[in-house]
Each structure stands twice: as C-alpha cells, then as structure tokens.
Coordinates of C-alpha atoms and ligand atoms in Angstrom, one line a residue:
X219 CA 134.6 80.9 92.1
X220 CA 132.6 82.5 94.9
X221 CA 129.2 80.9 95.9
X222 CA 126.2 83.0 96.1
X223 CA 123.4 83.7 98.3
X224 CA 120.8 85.1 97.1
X225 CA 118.4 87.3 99.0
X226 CA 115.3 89.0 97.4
X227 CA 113.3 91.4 98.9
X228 CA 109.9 92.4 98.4
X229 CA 109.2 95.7 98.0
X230 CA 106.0 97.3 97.8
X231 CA 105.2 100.7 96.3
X232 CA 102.4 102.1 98.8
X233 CA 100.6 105.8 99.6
X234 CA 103.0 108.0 101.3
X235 CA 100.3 109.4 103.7
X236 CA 98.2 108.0 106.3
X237 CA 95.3 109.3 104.6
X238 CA 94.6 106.9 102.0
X239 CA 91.6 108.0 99.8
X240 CA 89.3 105.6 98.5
X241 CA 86.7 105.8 95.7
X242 CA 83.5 104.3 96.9
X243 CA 81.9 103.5 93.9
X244 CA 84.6 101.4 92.4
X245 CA 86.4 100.2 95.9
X246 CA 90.0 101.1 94.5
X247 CA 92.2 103.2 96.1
X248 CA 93.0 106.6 94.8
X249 CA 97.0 106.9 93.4
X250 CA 98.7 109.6 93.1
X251 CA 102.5 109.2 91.4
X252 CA 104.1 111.9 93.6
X253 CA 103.4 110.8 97.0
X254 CA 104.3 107.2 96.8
X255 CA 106.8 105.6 99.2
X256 CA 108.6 102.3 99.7
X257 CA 106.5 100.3 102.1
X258 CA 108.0 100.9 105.5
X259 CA 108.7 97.4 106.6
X260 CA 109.8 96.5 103.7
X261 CA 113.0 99.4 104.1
X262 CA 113.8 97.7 107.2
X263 CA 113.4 94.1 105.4
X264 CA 116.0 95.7 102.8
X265 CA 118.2 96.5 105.7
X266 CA 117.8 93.5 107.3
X267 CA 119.4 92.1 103.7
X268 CA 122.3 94.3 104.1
X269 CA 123.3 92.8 107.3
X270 CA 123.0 89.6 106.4
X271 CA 125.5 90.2 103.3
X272 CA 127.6 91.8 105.7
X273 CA 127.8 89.1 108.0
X274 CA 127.5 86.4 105.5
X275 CA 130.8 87.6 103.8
X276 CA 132.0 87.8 107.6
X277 CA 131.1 84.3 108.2
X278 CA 132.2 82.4 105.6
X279 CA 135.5 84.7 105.3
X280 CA 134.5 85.9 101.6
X281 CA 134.3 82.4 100.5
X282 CA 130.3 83.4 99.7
X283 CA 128.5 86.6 99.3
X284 CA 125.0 87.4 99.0
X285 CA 123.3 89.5 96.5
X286 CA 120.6 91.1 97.1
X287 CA 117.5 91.2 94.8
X288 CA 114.9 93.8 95.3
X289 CA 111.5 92.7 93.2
X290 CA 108.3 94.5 92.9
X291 CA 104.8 94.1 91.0
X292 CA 102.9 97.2 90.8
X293 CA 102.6 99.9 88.1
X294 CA 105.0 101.4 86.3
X295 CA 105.8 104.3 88.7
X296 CA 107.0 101.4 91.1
X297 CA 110.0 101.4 89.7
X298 CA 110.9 104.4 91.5
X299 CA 110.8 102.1 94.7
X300 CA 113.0 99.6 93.3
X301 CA 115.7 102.8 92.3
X302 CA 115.5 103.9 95.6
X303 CA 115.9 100.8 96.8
X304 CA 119.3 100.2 94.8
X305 CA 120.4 103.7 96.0
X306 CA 120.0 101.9 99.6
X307 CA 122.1 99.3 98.6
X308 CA 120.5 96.7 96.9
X309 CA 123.0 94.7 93.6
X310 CA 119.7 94.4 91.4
X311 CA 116.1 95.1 90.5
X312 CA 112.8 93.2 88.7
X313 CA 110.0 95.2 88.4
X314 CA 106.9 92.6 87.7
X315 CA 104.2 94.9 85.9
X316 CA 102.2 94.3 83.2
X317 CA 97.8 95.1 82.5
X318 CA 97.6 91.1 83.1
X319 CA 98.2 91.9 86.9
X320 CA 96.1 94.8 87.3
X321 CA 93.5 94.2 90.1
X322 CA 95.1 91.3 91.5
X323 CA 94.1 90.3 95.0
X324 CA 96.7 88.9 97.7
X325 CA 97.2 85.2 96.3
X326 CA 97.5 86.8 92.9
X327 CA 100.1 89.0 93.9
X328 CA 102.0 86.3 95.9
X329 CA 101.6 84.0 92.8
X330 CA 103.2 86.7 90.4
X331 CA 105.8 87.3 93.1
X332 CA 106.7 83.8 93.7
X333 CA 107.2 82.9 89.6
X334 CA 109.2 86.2 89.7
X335 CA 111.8 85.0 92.6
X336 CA 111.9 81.5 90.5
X337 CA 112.8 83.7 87.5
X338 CA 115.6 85.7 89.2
X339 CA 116.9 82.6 90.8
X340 CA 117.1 80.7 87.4
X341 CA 114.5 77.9 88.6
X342 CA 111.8 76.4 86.3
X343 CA 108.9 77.1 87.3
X344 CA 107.6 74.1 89.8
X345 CA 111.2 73.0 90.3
X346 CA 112.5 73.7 93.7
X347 CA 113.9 77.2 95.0
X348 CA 117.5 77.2 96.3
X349 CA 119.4 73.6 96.9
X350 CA 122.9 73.3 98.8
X351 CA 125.0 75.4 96.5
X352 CA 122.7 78.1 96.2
X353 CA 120.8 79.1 99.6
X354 CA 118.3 81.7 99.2
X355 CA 116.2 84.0 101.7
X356 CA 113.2 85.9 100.7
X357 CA 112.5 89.0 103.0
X358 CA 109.4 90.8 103.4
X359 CA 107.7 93.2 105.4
X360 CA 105.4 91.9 108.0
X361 CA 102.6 94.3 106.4
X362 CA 101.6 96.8 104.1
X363 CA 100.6 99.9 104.9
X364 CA 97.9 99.8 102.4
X365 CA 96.4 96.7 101.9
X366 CA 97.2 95.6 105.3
X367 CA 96.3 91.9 105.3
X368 CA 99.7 90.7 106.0
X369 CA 98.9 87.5 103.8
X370 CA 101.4 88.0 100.7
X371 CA 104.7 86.5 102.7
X372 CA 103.4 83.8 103.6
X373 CA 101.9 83.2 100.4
X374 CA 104.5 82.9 98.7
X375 CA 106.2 80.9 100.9
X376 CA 103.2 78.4 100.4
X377 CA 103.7 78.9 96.8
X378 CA 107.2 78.0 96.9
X379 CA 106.9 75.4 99.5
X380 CA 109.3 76.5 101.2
X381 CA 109.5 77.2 105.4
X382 CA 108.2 80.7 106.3
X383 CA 108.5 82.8 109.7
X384 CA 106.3 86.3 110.6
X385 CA 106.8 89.0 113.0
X386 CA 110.7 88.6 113.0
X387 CA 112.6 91.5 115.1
X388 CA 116.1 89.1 114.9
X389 CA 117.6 87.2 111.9
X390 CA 121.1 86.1 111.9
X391 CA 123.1 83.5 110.1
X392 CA 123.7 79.4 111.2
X393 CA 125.4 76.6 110.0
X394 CA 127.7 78.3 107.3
X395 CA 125.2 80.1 105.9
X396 CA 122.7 77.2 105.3
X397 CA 120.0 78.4 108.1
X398 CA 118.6 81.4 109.6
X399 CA 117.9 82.0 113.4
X400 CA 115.2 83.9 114.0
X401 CA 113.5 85.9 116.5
X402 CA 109.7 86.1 116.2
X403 CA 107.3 88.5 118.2
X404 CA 104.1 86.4 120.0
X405 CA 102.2 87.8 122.0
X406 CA 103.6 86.6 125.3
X407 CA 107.7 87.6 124.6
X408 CA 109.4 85.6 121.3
X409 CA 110.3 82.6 119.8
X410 CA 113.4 81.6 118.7
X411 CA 113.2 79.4 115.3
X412 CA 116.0 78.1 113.0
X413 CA 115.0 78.2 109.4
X414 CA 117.0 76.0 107.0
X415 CA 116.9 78.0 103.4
X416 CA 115.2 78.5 101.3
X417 CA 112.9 80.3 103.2
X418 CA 110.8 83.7 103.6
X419 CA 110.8 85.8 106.7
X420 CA 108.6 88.4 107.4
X421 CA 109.9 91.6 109.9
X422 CA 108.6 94.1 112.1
X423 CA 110.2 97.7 112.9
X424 CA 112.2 96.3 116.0
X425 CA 114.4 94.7 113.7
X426 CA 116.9 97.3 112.8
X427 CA 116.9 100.7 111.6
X428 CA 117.0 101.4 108.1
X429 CA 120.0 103.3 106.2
X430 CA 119.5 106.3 103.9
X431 CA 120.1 106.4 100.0
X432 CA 123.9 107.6 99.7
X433 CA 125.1 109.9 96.8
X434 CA 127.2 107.4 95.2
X435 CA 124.2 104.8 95.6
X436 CA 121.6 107.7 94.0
X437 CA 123.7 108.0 90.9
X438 CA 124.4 104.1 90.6
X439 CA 120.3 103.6 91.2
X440 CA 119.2 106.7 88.4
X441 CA 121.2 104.6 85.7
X442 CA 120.4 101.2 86.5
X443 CA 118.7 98.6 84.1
X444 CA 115.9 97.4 85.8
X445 CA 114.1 95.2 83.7
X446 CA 110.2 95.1 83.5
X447 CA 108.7 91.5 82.8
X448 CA 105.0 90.4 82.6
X449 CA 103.7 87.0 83.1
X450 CA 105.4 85.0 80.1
X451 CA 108.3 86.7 80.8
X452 CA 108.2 85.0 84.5
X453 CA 106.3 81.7 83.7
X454 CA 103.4 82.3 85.3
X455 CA 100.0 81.1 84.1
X456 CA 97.7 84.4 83.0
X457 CA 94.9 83.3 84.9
X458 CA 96.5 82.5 87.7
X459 CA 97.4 86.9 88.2
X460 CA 95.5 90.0 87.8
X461 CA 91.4 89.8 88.5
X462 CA 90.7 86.8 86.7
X463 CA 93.3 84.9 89.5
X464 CA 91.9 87.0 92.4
X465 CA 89.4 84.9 94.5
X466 CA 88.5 87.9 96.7
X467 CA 86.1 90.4 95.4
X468 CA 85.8 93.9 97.3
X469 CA 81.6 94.2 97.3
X470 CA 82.0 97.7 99.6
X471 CA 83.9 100.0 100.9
X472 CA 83.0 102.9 103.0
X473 CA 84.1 104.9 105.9
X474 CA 82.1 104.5 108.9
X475 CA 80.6 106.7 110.6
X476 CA 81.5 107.5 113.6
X477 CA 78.8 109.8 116.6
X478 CA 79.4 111.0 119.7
X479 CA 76.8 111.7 122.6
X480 CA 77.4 112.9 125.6
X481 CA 75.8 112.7 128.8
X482 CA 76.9 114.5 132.3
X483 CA 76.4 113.4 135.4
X484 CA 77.8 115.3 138.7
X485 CA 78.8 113.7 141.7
X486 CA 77.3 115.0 144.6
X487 CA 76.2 113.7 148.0
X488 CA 72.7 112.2 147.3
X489 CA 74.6 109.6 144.9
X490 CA 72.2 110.0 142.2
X491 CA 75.3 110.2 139.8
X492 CA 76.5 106.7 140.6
X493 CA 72.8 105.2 140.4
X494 CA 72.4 106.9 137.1
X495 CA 75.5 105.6 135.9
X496 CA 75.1 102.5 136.9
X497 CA 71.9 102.5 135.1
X498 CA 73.4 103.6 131.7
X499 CA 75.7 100.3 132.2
X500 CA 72.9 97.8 132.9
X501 CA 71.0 99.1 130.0
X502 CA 73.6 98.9 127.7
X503 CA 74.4 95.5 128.5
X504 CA 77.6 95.8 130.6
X505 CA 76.0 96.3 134.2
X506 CA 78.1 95.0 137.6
X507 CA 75.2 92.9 138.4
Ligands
FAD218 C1 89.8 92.2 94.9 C2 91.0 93.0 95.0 C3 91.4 93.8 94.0 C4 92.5 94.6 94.1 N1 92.9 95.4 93.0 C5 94.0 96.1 93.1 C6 94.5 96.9 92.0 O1 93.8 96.9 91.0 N2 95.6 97.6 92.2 C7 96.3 97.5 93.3 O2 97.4 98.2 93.4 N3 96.0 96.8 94.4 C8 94.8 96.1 94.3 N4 94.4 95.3 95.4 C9 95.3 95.3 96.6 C10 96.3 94.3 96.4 O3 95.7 93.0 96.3 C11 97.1 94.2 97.6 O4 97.7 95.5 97.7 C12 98.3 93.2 97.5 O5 97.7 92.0 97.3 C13 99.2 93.2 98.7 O6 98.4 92.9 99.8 P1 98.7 93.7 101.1 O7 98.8 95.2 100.8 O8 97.7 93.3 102.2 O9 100.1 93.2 101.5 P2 100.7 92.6 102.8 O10 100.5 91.1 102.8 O11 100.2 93.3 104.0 O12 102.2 92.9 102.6 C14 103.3 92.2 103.3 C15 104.5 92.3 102.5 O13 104.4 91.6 101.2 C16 105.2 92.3 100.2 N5 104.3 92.8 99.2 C17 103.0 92.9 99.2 N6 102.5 93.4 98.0 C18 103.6 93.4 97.2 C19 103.8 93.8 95.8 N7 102.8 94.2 95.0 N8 105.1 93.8 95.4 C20 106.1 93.4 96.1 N9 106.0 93.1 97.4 C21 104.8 93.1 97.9 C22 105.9 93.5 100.9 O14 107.1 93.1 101.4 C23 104.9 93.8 102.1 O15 105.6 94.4 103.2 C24 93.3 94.6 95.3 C25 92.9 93.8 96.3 C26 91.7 93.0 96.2 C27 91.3 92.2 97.4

C-alpha cells in the first residue's frame, strides 16, 4: 500500500478589491458574494503544496504521495474558494462554516481550523497530529489581505503543538519525506531552518508563482462533494469559536483623516528660505540643533 502525506492548506475567502468597506457603527466589514477571491498568499501556499507532491512522489520514487487538503471556515459562499481551489489542483475540500463561528476573532478561527485539520487527518481531538507513518504539513499564507494580523498560522501551530515557521520564500523536502527545509525572510537576508513534521509553514509571494484553474480541473471542482461541518462535527468545544471564544473585541473603527498644508518657501540669496525652514523643523520638534 502507498503511504500518505498529507498536506492541508488554509484557504481564506477574502475581498477581491483593495478597497475594503467598513461599517462604522458595527466595526464589520462590508461583504459582497461577487467580488470575493482566494486570499493571495494562500494561492501560492496551494502551489507550494503542488510542488511538494510533485517532488515528494519524486523523492521517495512513488513509494508515498501527498494529498493535498484545502480547508476553509468562513460563510457559505467560501466554498467557492475551496472549488477553485480543487480546479487548481487540490485532491479534497472541508469547508468549516456553521452560525457558532460567526464573529470569531483570530484564536477562534485558528482553534476551529486546528480541530478541523485533526478531523481530516483522523486524529482525536488532543491526541497528536501526524506520527512516522503519516507526516503531515500545514501551509498557510503569511497574511490575509483582510484581517491582516498574520496570527492565525501560528496559532494553530500553538494549538497543535506542533513546530511552526513564517515568512517562508523556500520549502523543499529532507530526510525521506520526514522534514521540511525551509527558507525564511528576516529582515537582514534568510534563515534556513529544517522542520521535522508535523508542522505549519507560513509563505510569502517569493515563493513560487501560482498555476491557473485548468478545464479538466474546473469540471472536476464544479462536481465535487465538499462537505460542510460545524463544531460537533469537528470536535471542537462551542465556546471555544465564534464571539463567545474571541478574546478581542473591535471598540472602533474609522478611517483617519488625513490634511495637508502647504507652505512655500523660495530660495533666494538673502537665505531667508533656509532660516525659515530651519525654523519650521525646530518647532516641530525635529531641528539639526
Ligand atoms: C472581534 C472580532 C470579530 C470578528 N468578526 C468577524 C466576523 O464576524 N466575520 C468575519 O468574517 N471575520 C471576523 N473577524 C475577522 C476574523 O477574525 C479574521 O478575519 C480571522 O481571524 C483571520 O485573521 P486574519 O485575517 O488576520 O488572518 P491572518 O492571520 O492574516 O491570515 C494568515 C493565513 O491564515 C489562514 N487563514 C486565516 N483565516 C482563515 C480562515 N477563516 N479560513 C482558512 N484559513 C484562514 C490563511 O492561510 C491566511 O493566509 C473578526 C475579528 C475580530 C477581531
């Protein structure tokens, strides 16, 4: 029989535009259904995935292949991500949605997506992910476009217990498929860390470029089963999701105001430019002297 690797990959449904629109009087984002995208990152995280199936069949010469396992909590509309995420390529789906997680904060989130990776992988909840005949690698973008913290990898790595690494622009294979190598952005160059799965790795853009949804892929994804499962489903605690789980309140949110003044001065001989400007600095703070 052929041993499996399984990777999941997180995949975030997110606002197709740079101009997200927020109501101020209840701090939510506004969604709209039709302009909703896969999370950048996270289409390079799925790609990423690929590659690593690729090389993992390469590596072990087809004595183990990887499956990979996109997962999502969001809405119901999400599961558009996760079909266009098979048509890129991915073997299977989970969308985690359900009201219990509606407002959920970052840990919230990570807590529903860790119990949702236990459930795909077969694991009781508080037992150990992975073990030496089933490796498994948990792939995320570095970010969201959205929410933008960059918390929820790491999160549920902590959740999981398991190693994590951010900021990767180069993953590749070790040791028969037992470890990851990684490359990780700081802010001086990169550092080059071996991983032994499980584990979660986060990725920025450098990392590859990602595919496009192929025909055959588009027809596969439109009839796929992806199931939907809410917190019993998955084995996580309801008060551990949703608001009641979410330590982080959102007390405002505004745009802020932004005003311009501007003030001329032109050099000439008698210097007074230079003395006035110099002026402006020391008042503000920020003077030579
Ligand atoms: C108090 C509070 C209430 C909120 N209420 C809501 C709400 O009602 N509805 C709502 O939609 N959002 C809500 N949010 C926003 C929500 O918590 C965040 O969008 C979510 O926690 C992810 O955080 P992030 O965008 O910073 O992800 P990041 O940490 O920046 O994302 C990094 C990576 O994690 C993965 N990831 C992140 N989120 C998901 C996900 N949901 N599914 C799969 N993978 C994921 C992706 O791979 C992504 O690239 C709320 C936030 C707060 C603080």
């Amino acid at each position: 029989m052929t041993a499996t690797m399984d990777i999941y990959v997180l995949i975030k449904q997110v606002p197709g535009t740079d101009n997200v629109k927020m109501d101020e009087e209840t701090g939510t984002m506004i969604r709209t259904e039709h302009d909703n995208v896969i999370n950048p990152l996270d289409e390079n995280a799925l790609e990423a995935a690929f590659q690593l199936r690729e090389e993992l069949a390469a590596l072990t010469e087809g004595a183990m292949r990887a499956r990979v396992v996109a997962l999502s909590m969001g809405p119901r509309p999400a599961v558009n991500a996760l079909r266009e995420a098979l048509a890129m390529g991915a073997d299977a789906a989970a969308l985690l949605s359900d009201r219990a997680f509606a407002g959920s904060d970052t840990i919230a989130t990570a807590e529903a997506l860790a119990a949702g990776i236990q459930h795909q992988a077969g694991v009781v909840p508080g037992e150990p992910l992975g073990g030496a005949n089933k490796p498994c690698l948990v792939l995320c973008g570095e970010r969201a476009t959205d929410g933008e913290t960059g918390q929820v990898g790491p999160m549920v790595a902590a959740l999981l217990g398991i190693p994590v690494s951010t900021y990767v622009r180069r993953i590749s294979l070790v040791d028969g498929g037992a470890a990851v190598e990684v490359e990780r952005v700081v802010e001086e160059g990169f550092e080059r860390v071996k991983l032994t799965l499980p584990a979660v790795v986060t990725v920025v853009k450098d990392i590859n470029q990602p595919g496009f949804p192929t025909l055959a892929g588009k027809i596969t994804a439109k009839n796929a089963d992806i199931p939907v499962l809410g917190p019993d489903d998955i084995g996580v605690d309801r008060v551990r999701v949703g608001l009641g789980g979410s330590p982080t309140r959102v007390v405002k949110v505004f745009h802020p105001k932004f005003s311009r003044d501007t003030v001329l001065h032109t050099h000439d001989a008698s210097g007074k430019a230079v003395d006035a400007l110099v002026k402006f600095l020391d008042e503000r703070g920020i003077g030579l002297k």
